[in-house]
Structure formats: C-alpha cells, structure tokens
Amino acid sequence: KEYLGVEVDLTATKADGTQDSAKMLIETDRHMKLGTKVLAEASFRYDGCFCSVDILVRNDDGTYDMYEVKSSKEKKPQKKNPRPIEPRYIKDASYQRYVLENCGVPLNRVYLLLLARDYVRGKTLDLNEYFTKVDVTEETAAMQSAVVAKLTNLRLVVTDPTEPASVFSGGCKDCEYFNYCGRNIPTPSPFDVQGLDFPIKCQYHNDGVSFFDVPKKYLKLSIFAQRQIEYYNRPNDWYIDKSALQAFLNNLRFPLYSLDFETYQAIVPEYEGISTNEAVPFQYSLHIMKKPDGDYSGGSPDLEEHHFLDISGDDSRRAIAESLVQNIPYGACVVAWNESTERKIIERLATAFPDLKDHLLSFSYEDPSKLFKDGHYYCAAMGNRYSIKNVAPALYPHDPNMDYHKLEGDVKNGAQAMAAIAMSKH
C-alpha cells in the first residue's frame, strides 16, 4: 500500500524531550508547499485547536487523504455496530478533519488504519495484510456540527474561572484525570464494588447510592461482590463453603503440577505463526507436589521445582514446549490460577508444534481461583479482587513471602516482567 512508504516524519522534540509543536507546524507548512507526497505527524493549528495527523498523503490533484492509525484490532461486526471500529475513533478523526479543513487543507478521503483481526505472521511481515483500512469519510463529515458544539462547550469550561463539579460518566473510564476528579469519592463507594460495569458505577455514585445499598439496586450482582459488601465491616470473619472446597480437593490427582507462565505481547508479531498482540511465553515456573500428605517445606523431597527462562530475544516457543513435555508427564493434572491463560498458551504451542501436540493437549486442569471468584471463600482482606496477589496475603497475613509488594528485585508482577523482557530484547 502506497501510504506505508512514509517519506517525511515531521515529529520534533525539544531538549527536554517534550513535543516541539511550533517546529512541527513550521515544517508541515514547508513540506506542503514543497508538495511532499507523504507526511507523518503533519501538524495544524486552528482557533486554539491543535492536532498531528498520523499520515497525510498528497494526491495527484492536490487533495489529501488522511490516515489515522490505531494500535487496536478491528472489531467483529455487530447489529448495534456493523462497522469494525469504535465510535471514539470516529470522534478522533472528526476532530482532526475539523482542524485540517479550517486550515484550508483540501481533504479527499479520511481513513482509519486498524490492526487486522485475524492476521497471523508468515515468514515475513506482510503490511498489506497486517492493517485494515476503513473509509470513514462520510461519518467524519456528518460529525462536524457535533465537533463544533463540543468545542463550544469546552471553551466555556476553559474560560470559566471556577472548576466545574465532577459528574462522572462512562467516558471517564481510563481517563488520566479520574483520580483527581474523584479525589472526594468516599471509601467505600460503588466504584469499589467488584464486577459492576463502569457506567453503572458512575450512575450509582451520581445518584447517591452507597456502597452498602448497591445489592438493592443491582439484582445481577455477583456472589463475590455480595460477599465483599457483606463482610466489609467484618475483618475477623471468613465465609467458607466447606463442601465446595472439599469438592475441589476431591478432583485433584497427585502428583500435582502447579504451573505459571510469564508472557509478552508484541503489537507487531516478531515470529512466524504469531498473531498481533498474542501472549508469547518466555518463562514458566513449575512446582510438583508428589502426594496428598507430603511435606512441602523447603528442601523436602516431596516438592520438586522446575524453571524455564529465555531472555535471548529469540523465538523461545519451541524450547519452552519441549521443556514442558520433559517436565510434565502425559495426562498430568495441572493446577493453574485462572487456568484458561495457561491452557490457551499450551494450546497455541500444540498448534505451532504438531509433533508435541498429543502430549501438550493431554493435560487436565484445575483452577483454585474459582473457589474465590465464585464466593466459596471470602474475607475482607481480599477487597474487591480474587487475584492471587490479593488472596495469598489475605490467607497468610503474617507471612511476608506472600506479599508481592515485599518481594526482592524489581520484577514483582506480570506487567513488570513484560517490561523487563522488552528491555532485554533491545
């Protein structure tokens, strides 16, 4: 595709690393007068509104095609939204169109570039298949009056000397200013209730619904959330469903193989057979409990450990698959927290390496997290999460080894592990 051959990147930064928008505006004007065909980060300002366009392509007739590139995959078409794009992307492109056209840029077409939903890398990266181009010219044209109305409201807020009251909505989710705007939200509040959709949390808070009144309003509240509210002021009490715990224990087959992976996700697939943003394993830890009544203290022969780590930067999937086959016997009972993650990783390894497929797919899985997720065991120290990082210190409050925040080193969770492996690749 011609637009991928970027000729000039107009990104400019100051000595302190911040964006040099003034220089970008000057260089954009210069290159447009020169007739440069393809511009990346072309920048424009109109009436206090600034934007940088990901890719701007000059056509032979002097008009331009605008491309807004997104790092998310195209959506599956649905009845409510038959187009494979999120509405916020249309708003983003509509704003940019507003600025460009008011700066006198003759736009021909407006496109979104999304990551193709089903792309799997071959021997080389095929950019034509990696992206999906979606024409949003008509949608962005139809939204111009809405852009004007929104900017009018924003200018009223900007020029008002008093800070507006914080009224929350679904649009506040993931906003970097939410903690500031929500600094006066009491604790606990509907925002602390596990499992509620964010817009519902906002609605309840705006309506004055308290944390403890949520069950009266939301009839589909999960069992976990019900336990959370019921036990909030009972720090010394536990809810224990002994029959559910016993049923889980009865399903275990010794020896048990407790497995946990660490993965990284690359927007651009690095190796053949990997899809966009696929979780690729580079490390696992395996603890083998050999018998039900074993001694599992440190150094006991009843407990066996195996570890795999590859930070070479190469494709480690074959090595990790062979290591799993070597350390976990055919048909073994694998115990994994949120086992669907480990199961899916192993299934992808089985697909990638057919000669190991039968062995890798022979494992059965048991997931202890379901006991907590389904509310069979709850205590107030767990808060609104049933991750192992919350459950472990809640069960063993006096054992510092169970508190992830007190672990030695700089890597204490999956996100930090992903960042560490990314640094090792460079």
Tab-separated table of C-alpha atoms in Angstrom:
chain	number	residue	atom	x	y	z
A	1	LYS	CA	0.000	0.000	0.000
A	2	GLU	CA	1.432	3.316	-1.104
A	3	TYR	CA	0.637	5.216	2.123
A	4	LEU	CA	3.014	2.992	4.089
A	5	GLY	CA	6.019	4.460	2.273
A	6	VAL	CA	6.392	7.446	4.606
A	7	GLU	CA	8.704	10.000	3.027
A	8	VAL	CA	8.996	12.607	5.798
A	9	ASP	CA	8.455	12.234	9.529
A	10	LEU	CA	7.763	15.678	10.982
A	11	THR	CA	7.994	14.668	14.633
A	12	ALA	CA	10.100	17.189	16.552
A	13	THR	CA	11.065	17.347	20.215
A	14	LYS	CA	12.661	19.929	22.462
A	15	ALA	CA	15.802	19.399	24.510
A	16	ASP	CA	13.687	18.231	27.469
A	17	GLY	CA	12.004	15.541	25.343
A	18	THR	CA	8.610	17.258	25.041
A	19	GLN	CA	6.925	17.786	21.706
A	20	ASP	CA	8.066	20.845	19.754
A	21	SER	CA	4.707	21.714	18.227
A	22	ALA	CA	5.902	25.082	16.901
A	23	LYS	CA	8.631	23.445	14.817
A	24	MET	CA	6.219	20.754	13.612
A	25	LEU	CA	3.783	23.432	12.411
A	26	ILE	CA	6.552	25.243	10.505
A	27	GLU	CA	7.897	22.056	8.904
A	28	THR	CA	4.403	20.918	7.942
A	29	ASP	CA	3.722	24.193	6.150
A	30	ARG	CA	7.091	23.994	4.379
A	31	HIS	CA	6.617	20.441	3.128
A	32	MET	CA	3.063	21.070	1.988
A	33	LYS	CA	4.302	24.000	-0.088
A	34	LEU	CA	7.049	21.747	-1.472
A	35	GLY	CA	4.426	19.184	-2.435
A	36	THR	CA	5.969	16.368	-0.392
A	37	LYS	CA	3.805	13.361	-1.086
A	38	VAL	CA	3.662	11.568	2.261
A	39	LEU	CA	3.876	13.276	5.654
A	40	ALA	CA	3.914	11.623	9.067
A	41	GLU	CA	2.789	13.699	12.062
A	42	ALA	CA	1.796	16.651	9.883
A	43	SER	CA	0.639	19.289	12.377
A	44	PHE	CA	-2.007	22.012	12.221
A	45	ARG	CA	-3.499	24.646	14.499
A	46	TYR	CA	-6.819	26.461	14.135
A	47	ASP	CA	-8.519	28.738	16.662
A	48	GLY	CA	-6.648	27.221	19.598
A	49	CYS	CA	-7.119	23.629	18.388
A	50	PHE	CA	-4.011	21.603	17.572
A	51	CYS	CA	-3.616	18.161	16.003
A	52	SER	CA	-0.960	15.974	14.416
A	53	VAL	CA	-2.094	13.619	11.671
A	54	ASP	CA	-0.520	10.165	11.661
A	55	ILE	CA	-0.210	10.016	7.862
A	56	LEU	CA	-1.171	12.621	5.275
A	57	VAL	CA	-0.913	11.653	1.610
A	58	ARG	CA	-0.964	14.160	-1.238
A	59	ASN	CA	-2.921	13.048	-4.305
A	60	ASP	CA	-2.051	13.996	-7.886
A	61	ASP	CA	-4.890	16.548	-7.995
A	62	GLY	CA	-3.566	18.402	-4.938
A	63	THR	CA	-6.080	16.981	-2.483
A	64	TYR	CA	-5.046	14.931	0.536
A	65	ASP	CA	-6.036	11.625	2.101
A	66	MET	CA	-5.807	11.487	5.890
A	67	TYR	CA	-4.949	8.291	7.760
A	68	GLU	CA	-5.422	7.861	11.497
A	69	VAL	CA	-3.516	4.778	12.728
A	70	LYS	CA	-4.797	2.836	15.743
A	71	SER	CA	-2.994	0.147	17.724
A	72	SER	CA	-6.138	-1.899	18.344
A	73	LYS	CA	-7.697	-4.596	16.236
A	74	GLU	CA	-10.767	-4.168	14.119
A	75	LYS	CA	-13.927	-5.265	15.901
A	76	LYS	CA	-16.261	-8.052	14.903
A	77	PRO	CA	-19.332	-6.530	13.224
A	78	GLN	CA	-22.399	-6.497	15.475
A	79	LYS	CA	-26.013	-5.492	14.997
A	80	LYS	CA	-25.571	-2.342	17.076
A	81	ASN	CA	-22.267	-1.512	15.412
A	82	PRO	CA	-21.889	-3.179	11.998
A	83	ARG	CA	-18.670	-1.270	11.344
A	84	PRO	CA	-15.479	-2.837	12.792
A	85	ILE	CA	-14.494	0.373	14.596
A	86	GLU	CA	-15.073	2.035	17.937
A	87	PRO	CA	-17.156	5.244	17.920
A	88	ARG	CA	-14.394	7.144	19.762
A	89	TYR	CA	-12.121	6.621	16.770
A	90	ILE	CA	-14.672	8.355	14.557
A	91	LYS	CA	-14.735	11.268	17.009
A	92	ASP	CA	-10.948	11.481	16.972
A	93	ALA	CA	-10.766	11.537	13.180
A	94	SER	CA	-13.679	14.011	13.013
A	95	TYR	CA	-11.826	16.475	15.212
A	96	GLN	CA	-8.721	16.210	13.033
A	97	ARG	CA	-10.818	16.743	9.933
A	98	TYR	CA	-12.301	19.871	11.510
A	99	VAL	CA	-8.851	21.349	12.167
A	100	LEU	CA	-7.427	20.448	8.762
A	101	GLU	CA	-10.328	21.751	6.722
A	102	ASN	CA	-10.404	25.015	8.667
A	103	CYS	CA	-6.685	25.328	7.945
A	104	GLY	CA	-7.519	25.123	4.243
A	105	VAL	CA	-6.347	21.548	3.624
A	106	PRO	CA	-8.426	20.065	0.755
A	107	LEU	CA	-9.300	16.621	2.106
A	108	ASN	CA	-10.370	13.914	-0.297
A	109	ARG	CA	-10.814	10.846	1.930
A	110	VAL	CA	-10.447	10.078	5.640
A	111	TYR	CA	-9.325	6.606	6.685
A	112	LEU	CA	-8.710	4.658	9.857
A	113	LEU	CA	-5.948	2.070	9.841
A	114	LEU	CA	-6.715	-0.734	12.286
A	115	LEU	CA	-4.839	-3.921	13.036
A	116	ALA	CA	-6.378	-6.798	11.094
A	117	ARG	CA	-8.376	-9.023	13.413
A	118	ASP	CA	-7.179	-12.390	12.127
A	119	TYR	CA	-3.648	-11.585	10.989
A	120	VAL	CA	-1.009	-14.276	11.594
A	121	ARG	CA	2.546	-13.557	10.566
A	122	GLY	CA	4.154	-15.669	7.867
A	123	LYS	CA	7.886	-15.883	7.231
A	124	THR	CA	7.876	-12.112	6.710
A	125	LEU	CA	5.636	-9.320	7.947
A	126	ASP	CA	3.012	-8.501	5.302
A	127	LEU	CA	1.932	-4.922	5.998
A	128	ASN	CA	-0.827	-5.140	3.414
A	129	GLU	CA	-2.458	-7.888	5.464
A	130	TYR	CA	-1.396	-6.545	8.876
A	131	PHE	CA	-3.595	-3.433	8.558
A	132	THR	CA	-7.253	-2.994	7.708
A	133	LYS	CA	-8.185	0.284	6.022
A	134	VAL	CA	-11.620	1.654	6.888
A	135	ASP	CA	-13.059	4.621	4.977
A	136	VAL	CA	-14.738	6.998	7.456
A	137	THR	CA	-15.070	9.996	5.142
A	138	GLU	CA	-18.851	10.129	5.363
A	139	GLU	CA	-19.013	9.555	9.115
A	140	THR	CA	-16.486	12.292	9.877
A	141	ALA	CA	-18.292	14.730	7.591
A	142	ALA	CA	-21.571	14.037	9.378
A	143	MET	CA	-19.969	14.737	12.754
A	144	GLN	CA	-18.655	18.222	12.012
A	145	SER	CA	-21.583	20.018	13.661
A	146	ALA	CA	-21.103	17.837	16.760
A	147	VAL	CA	-17.401	18.761	16.837
A	148	VAL	CA	-18.287	22.468	16.740
A	149	ALA	CA	-20.807	22.009	19.571
A	150	LYS	CA	-18.323	20.082	21.704
A	151	LEU	CA	-15.582	22.676	21.185
A	152	THR	CA	-18.037	25.438	22.130
A	153	ASN	CA	-18.773	23.674	25.420
A	154	LEU	CA	-15.095	23.018	26.078
A	155	ARG	CA	-14.248	26.692	25.575
A	156	LEU	CA	-16.885	27.644	28.138
A	157	VAL	CA	-15.235	25.299	30.643
A	158	VAL	CA	-11.724	26.520	29.847
A	159	THR	CA	-12.669	30.197	30.266
A	160	ASP	CA	-14.717	29.662	33.452
A	161	PRO	CA	-12.599	30.686	36.473
A	162	THR	CA	-14.360	28.143	38.704
A	163	GLU	CA	-13.704	24.421	38.467
A	164	PRO	CA	-16.832	22.522	37.315
A	165	ALA	CA	-18.402	19.965	39.608
A	166	SER	CA	-17.297	16.390	38.974
A	167	VAL	CA	-20.102	14.410	37.384
A	168	PHE	CA	-18.884	11.015	36.255
A	169	SER	CA	-19.858	9.068	33.148
A	170	GLY	CA	-18.687	6.090	31.156
A	171	GLY	CA	-16.311	8.376	29.283
A	172	CYS	CA	-14.286	8.842	32.487
A	173	LYS	CA	-13.014	5.273	32.324
A	174	ASP	CA	-9.238	5.170	31.793
A	175	CYS	CA	-9.062	8.981	31.930
A	176	GLU	CA	-5.733	10.093	33.388
A	177	TYR	CA	-7.529	12.751	35.456
A	178	PHE	CA	-10.032	10.415	37.087
A	179	ASN	CA	-8.090	10.209	40.368
A	180	TYR	CA	-8.040	13.985	40.552
A	181	CYS	CA	-11.715	14.431	39.749
A	182	GLY	CA	-12.595	11.560	42.061
A	183	ARG	CA	-10.481	12.693	44.991
A	184	ASN	CA	-13.612	13.321	47.086
A	185	ILE	CA	-15.286	9.998	46.334
A	186	PRO	CA	-15.803	8.292	49.715
A	187	THR	CA	-14.396	4.881	50.561
A	188	PRO	CA	-16.131	2.534	50.131
A	189	SER	CA	-18.325	3.602	47.228
A	190	PRO	CA	-19.989	1.938	44.223
A	191	PHE	CA	-16.635	2.351	42.440
A	192	ASP	CA	-15.195	-0.272	44.819
A	193	VAL	CA	-17.789	-2.958	44.036
A	194	GLN	CA	-16.280	-5.835	42.064
A	195	GLY	CA	-17.818	-6.654	38.698
A	196	LEU	CA	-20.004	-3.601	38.126
A	197	ASP	CA	-19.701	-2.007	34.705
A	198	PHE	CA	-18.052	1.404	34.951
A	199	PRO	CA	-21.058	3.392	33.621
A	200	ILE	CA	-23.256	1.765	36.286
A	201	LYS	CA	-20.750	2.698	38.999
A	202	CYS	CA	-20.867	6.286	37.759
A	203	GLN	CA	-24.654	6.327	37.676
A	204	TYR	CA	-24.962	4.973	41.221
A	205	HIS	CA	-22.389	7.430	42.567
A	206	ASN	CA	-24.084	10.374	40.840
A	207	ASP	CA	-27.460	9.223	42.238
A	208	GLY	CA	-26.099	8.989	45.772
A	209	VAL	CA	-26.293	5.195	46.054
A	210	SER	CA	-23.953	4.000	48.804
A	211	PHE	CA	-21.589	1.035	48.658
A	212	PHE	CA	-23.842	-0.935	51.006
A	213	ASP	CA	-27.022	-0.167	49.039
A	214	VAL	CA	-25.714	-1.495	45.702
A	215	PRO	CA	-27.254	-5.003	46.184
A	216	LYS	CA	-30.698	-3.404	46.486
A	217	LYS	CA	-30.248	-1.680	43.128
A	218	TYR	CA	-28.331	-4.223	41.078
A	219	LEU	CA	-30.038	-7.598	41.100
A	220	LYS	CA	-27.366	-9.313	38.955
A	221	LEU	CA	-24.588	-8.629	41.451
A	222	SER	CA	-22.042	-11.454	41.548
A	223	ILE	CA	-21.721	-13.704	44.589
A	224	PHE	CA	-18.189	-12.386	45.089
A	225	ALA	CA	-19.422	-8.776	45.190
A	226	GLN	CA	-22.191	-9.759	47.616
A	227	ARG	CA	-19.592	-11.298	49.921
A	228	GLN	CA	-17.420	-8.192	49.545
A	229	ILE	CA	-20.209	-5.885	50.729
A	230	GLU	CA	-21.474	-8.228	53.440
A	231	TYR	CA	-18.035	-8.736	55.001
A	232	TYR	CA	-16.643	-5.231	54.524
A	233	ASN	CA	-17.016	-4.339	58.209
A	234	ARG	CA	-16.219	-7.849	59.445
A	235	PRO	CA	-12.398	-8.029	59.186
A	236	ASN	CA	-12.144	-11.011	61.538
A	237	ASP	CA	-14.798	-13.158	59.849
A	238	TRP	CA	-14.495	-15.529	56.910
A	239	TYR	CA	-17.057	-17.062	54.610
A	240	ILE	CA	-16.105	-20.685	53.962
A	241	ASP	CA	-18.135	-23.151	51.920
A	242	LYS	CA	-16.573	-26.388	53.130
A	243	SER	CA	-18.485	-28.587	50.703
A	244	ALA	CA	-17.213	-26.576	47.691
A	245	LEU	CA	-13.646	-26.725	48.987
A	246	GLN	CA	-13.918	-30.459	49.542
A	247	ALA	CA	-15.316	-30.993	46.049
A	248	PHE	CA	-12.340	-29.129	44.598
A	249	LEU	CA	-9.880	-31.206	46.633
A	250	ASN	CA	-11.595	-34.422	45.546
A	251	ASN	CA	-10.904	-33.560	41.892
A	252	LEU	CA	-7.157	-33.262	42.383
A	253	ARG	CA	-4.958	-36.073	41.074
A	254	PHE	CA	-1.487	-36.375	42.541
A	255	PRO	CA	1.175	-35.625	41.682
A	256	LEU	CA	0.055	-32.035	41.076
A	257	TYR	CA	1.872	-29.803	38.594
A	258	SER	CA	1.385	-26.152	39.583
A	259	LEU	CA	2.172	-24.083	36.505
A	260	ASP	CA	2.506	-20.350	35.892
A	261	PHE	CA	3.664	-18.609	32.688
A	262	GLU	CA	5.041	-15.154	32.053
A	263	THR	CA	4.410	-13.774	28.590
A	264	TYR	CA	4.999	-10.724	26.458
A	265	GLN	CA	2.743	-9.261	23.789
A	266	ALA	CA	4.045	-7.511	20.692
A	267	ILE	CA	1.808	-5.302	18.568
A	268	VAL	CA	3.955	-6.272	15.590
A	269	PRO	CA	4.345	-10.095	15.571
A	270	GLU	CA	8.027	-10.928	15.697
A	271	TYR	CA	7.986	-14.550	14.581
A	272	GLU	CA	6.233	-16.779	12.079
A	273	GLY	CA	2.910	-18.162	13.245
A	274	ILE	CA	2.239	-15.443	15.838
A	275	SER	CA	-0.773	-13.153	15.686
A	276	THR	CA	-0.946	-9.495	16.661
A	277	ASN	CA	-0.766	-8.986	20.445
A	278	GLU	CA	-0.556	-12.730	21.048
A	279	ALA	CA	0.695	-13.677	24.522
A	280	VAL	CA	4.027	-15.392	23.825
A	281	PRO	CA	5.568	-17.299	26.767
A	282	PHE	CA	9.191	-16.722	27.707
A	283	GLN	CA	9.196	-18.072	31.289
A	284	TYR	CA	7.416	-20.618	33.421
A	285	SER	CA	7.665	-21.915	36.969
A	286	LEU	CA	6.577	-25.450	37.822
A	287	HIS	CA	6.117	-26.838	41.336
A	288	ILE	CA	5.372	-30.551	41.660
A	289	MET	CA	3.540	-31.767	44.775
A	290	LYS	CA	4.096	-35.519	44.782
A	291	LYS	CA	1.482	-36.804	47.274
A	292	PRO	CA	-1.506	-35.542	49.278
A	293	ASP	CA	0.124	-35.941	52.697
A	294	GLY	CA	3.587	-34.770	51.613
A	295	ASP	CA	5.999	-32.495	53.414
A	296	TYR	CA	6.102	-29.284	51.390
A	297	SER	CA	8.571	-27.308	53.441
A	298	GLY	CA	11.742	-26.064	51.804
A	299	GLY	CA	14.085	-28.800	50.650
A	300	SER	CA	11.556	-31.620	51.079
A	301	PRO	CA	11.792	-34.464	48.514
A	302	ASP	CA	8.006	-34.295	48.227
A	303	LEU	CA	8.299	-30.931	46.450
A	304	GLU	CA	10.105	-30.575	43.136
A	305	GLU	CA	10.717	-27.346	41.211
A	306	HIS	CA	11.479	-26.640	37.573
A	307	HIS	CA	12.001	-23.257	35.927
A	308	PHE	CA	12.368	-22.036	32.365
A	309	LEU	CA	13.558	-18.580	31.322
A	310	ASP	CA	14.680	-17.330	27.920
A	311	ILE	CA	15.769	-13.704	27.599
A	312	SER	CA	17.842	-14.216	24.460
A	313	GLY	CA	15.387	-12.267	22.334
A	314	ASP	CA	14.937	-15.235	20.009
A	315	ASP	CA	11.763	-17.219	19.447
A	316	SER	CA	11.615	-19.384	22.595
A	317	ARG	CA	8.367	-21.218	21.868
A	318	ARG	CA	9.951	-24.489	20.707
A	319	ALA	CA	12.310	-24.617	23.669
A	320	ILE	CA	9.562	-23.898	26.168
A	321	ALA	CA	7.257	-26.507	24.592
A	322	GLU	CA	9.968	-29.166	24.755
A	323	SER	CA	10.696	-28.228	28.373
A	324	LEU	CA	7.033	-28.636	29.294
A	325	VAL	CA	6.886	-32.060	27.678
A	326	GLN	CA	10.033	-33.076	29.533
A	327	ASN	CA	8.836	-31.910	32.958
A	328	ILE	CA	5.086	-32.618	32.845
A	329	PRO	CA	4.104	-36.216	32.030
A	330	TYR	CA	1.371	-37.219	29.619
A	331	GLY	CA	-2.118	-36.786	31.115
A	332	ALA	CA	-0.907	-34.911	34.206
A	333	CYS	CA	-3.148	-32.789	36.441
A	334	VAL	CA	-2.051	-29.178	36.011
A	335	VAL	CA	-3.030	-26.642	38.661
A	336	ALA	CA	-3.083	-23.034	37.455
A	337	TRP	CA	-4.604	-19.825	38.782
A	338	ASN	CA	-7.035	-18.643	36.108
A	339	GLU	CA	-6.207	-21.800	34.178
A	340	SER	CA	-7.666	-20.538	30.912
A	341	THR	CA	-4.497	-18.471	30.429
A	342	GLU	CA	-2.154	-21.453	30.811
A	343	ARG	CA	-4.479	-23.672	28.783
A	344	LYS	CA	-4.605	-21.247	25.847
A	345	ILE	CA	-0.825	-20.811	25.817
A	346	ILE	CA	-0.312	-24.557	25.741
A	347	GLU	CA	-2.952	-24.979	23.033
A	348	ARG	CA	-1.141	-22.437	20.842
A	349	LEU	CA	2.153	-24.245	21.430
A	350	ALA	CA	0.458	-27.501	20.408
A	351	THR	CA	-0.749	-25.879	17.190
A	352	ALA	CA	2.716	-24.483	16.439
A	353	PHE	CA	4.477	-27.831	17.030
A	354	PRO	CA	2.338	-30.754	15.827
A	355	ASP	CA	4.913	-33.347	16.915
A	356	LEU	CA	4.318	-32.306	20.543
A	357	LYS	CA	0.580	-31.787	20.182
A	358	ASP	CA	-0.714	-35.062	21.676
A	359	HIS	CA	1.383	-34.668	24.799
A	360	LEU	CA	0.602	-30.988	25.332
A	361	LEU	CA	-3.132	-31.487	24.862
A	362	SER	CA	-3.274	-34.456	27.236
A	363	PHE	CA	-3.178	-32.340	30.405
A	364	SER	CA	-6.219	-31.789	32.602
A	365	TYR	CA	-6.595	-28.556	34.564
A	366	GLU	CA	-7.782	-27.496	37.997
A	367	ASP	CA	-8.248	-23.838	38.875
A	368	PRO	CA	-8.242	-22.812	42.570
A	369	SER	CA	-9.148	-19.218	41.694
A	370	LYS	CA	-12.735	-20.323	41.018
A	371	LEU	CA	-13.209	-21.017	44.727
A	372	PHE	CA	-12.640	-17.335	45.432
A	373	LYS	CA	-14.226	-15.920	42.279
A	374	ASP	CA	-17.445	-17.838	42.985
A	375	GLY	CA	-17.504	-16.688	46.603
A	376	HIS	CA	-16.876	-20.076	48.245
A	377	TYR	CA	-14.142	-18.466	50.330
A	378	TYR	CA	-14.029	-14.777	51.219
A	379	CYS	CA	-12.516	-12.471	53.818
A	380	ALA	CA	-12.431	-8.673	53.940
A	381	ALA	CA	-8.668	-8.537	53.378
A	382	MET	CA	-9.245	-9.733	49.790
A	383	GLY	CA	-11.019	-6.472	48.955
A	384	ASN	CA	-12.601	-6.414	45.512
A	385	ARG	CA	-10.186	-8.811	43.788
A	386	TYR	CA	-9.649	-12.552	43.712
A	387	SER	CA	-6.223	-12.484	42.076
A	388	ILE	CA	-3.527	-14.491	43.809
A	389	LYS	CA	-1.835	-11.204	44.714
A	390	ASN	CA	-4.869	-10.391	46.898
A	391	VAL	CA	-5.742	-13.877	48.079
A	392	ALA	CA	-2.277	-15.002	49.214
A	393	PRO	CA	-1.618	-12.161	51.704
A	394	ALA	CA	-5.240	-12.362	52.889
A	395	LEU	CA	-4.821	-16.052	53.739
A	396	TYR	CA	-1.349	-15.596	55.242
A	397	PRO	CA	-1.285	-12.027	56.629
A	398	HIS	CA	1.790	-12.656	58.800
A	399	ASP	CA	3.947	-14.253	56.096
A	400	PRO	CA	5.976	-11.582	54.216
A	401	ASN	CA	6.705	-14.088	51.434
A	402	MET	CA	3.018	-13.953	50.476
A	403	ASP	CA	3.053	-10.181	49.896
A	404	TYR	CA	4.071	-9.398	46.319
A	405	HIS	CA	4.979	-5.839	47.295
A	406	LYS	CA	7.712	-7.163	49.601
A	407	LEU	CA	9.383	-9.456	47.080
A	408	GLU	CA	13.034	-8.803	46.320
A	409	GLY	CA	14.064	-7.346	42.985
A	410	ASP	CA	12.327	-5.056	40.514
A	411	VAL	CA	10.032	-7.619	38.867
A	412	LYS	CA	7.018	-8.289	41.086
A	413	ASN	CA	4.125	-8.757	38.660
A	414	GLY	CA	3.298	-9.705	35.088
A	415	ALA	CA	3.403	-6.149	33.740
A	416	GLN	CA	6.900	-5.619	35.138
A	417	ALA	CA	8.015	-8.974	33.722
A	418	MET	CA	6.709	-7.954	30.294
A	419	ALA	CA	8.577	-4.653	30.530
A	420	ALA	CA	11.779	-6.447	31.585
A	421	ILE	CA	11.687	-8.874	28.658
A	422	ALA	CA	11.045	-5.984	26.278
A	423	MET	CA	14.152	-4.226	27.581
A	424	SER	CA	16.226	-7.385	27.208
A	425	LYS	CA	15.246	-7.578	23.534
A	426	HIS	CA	16.834	-4.205	22.925
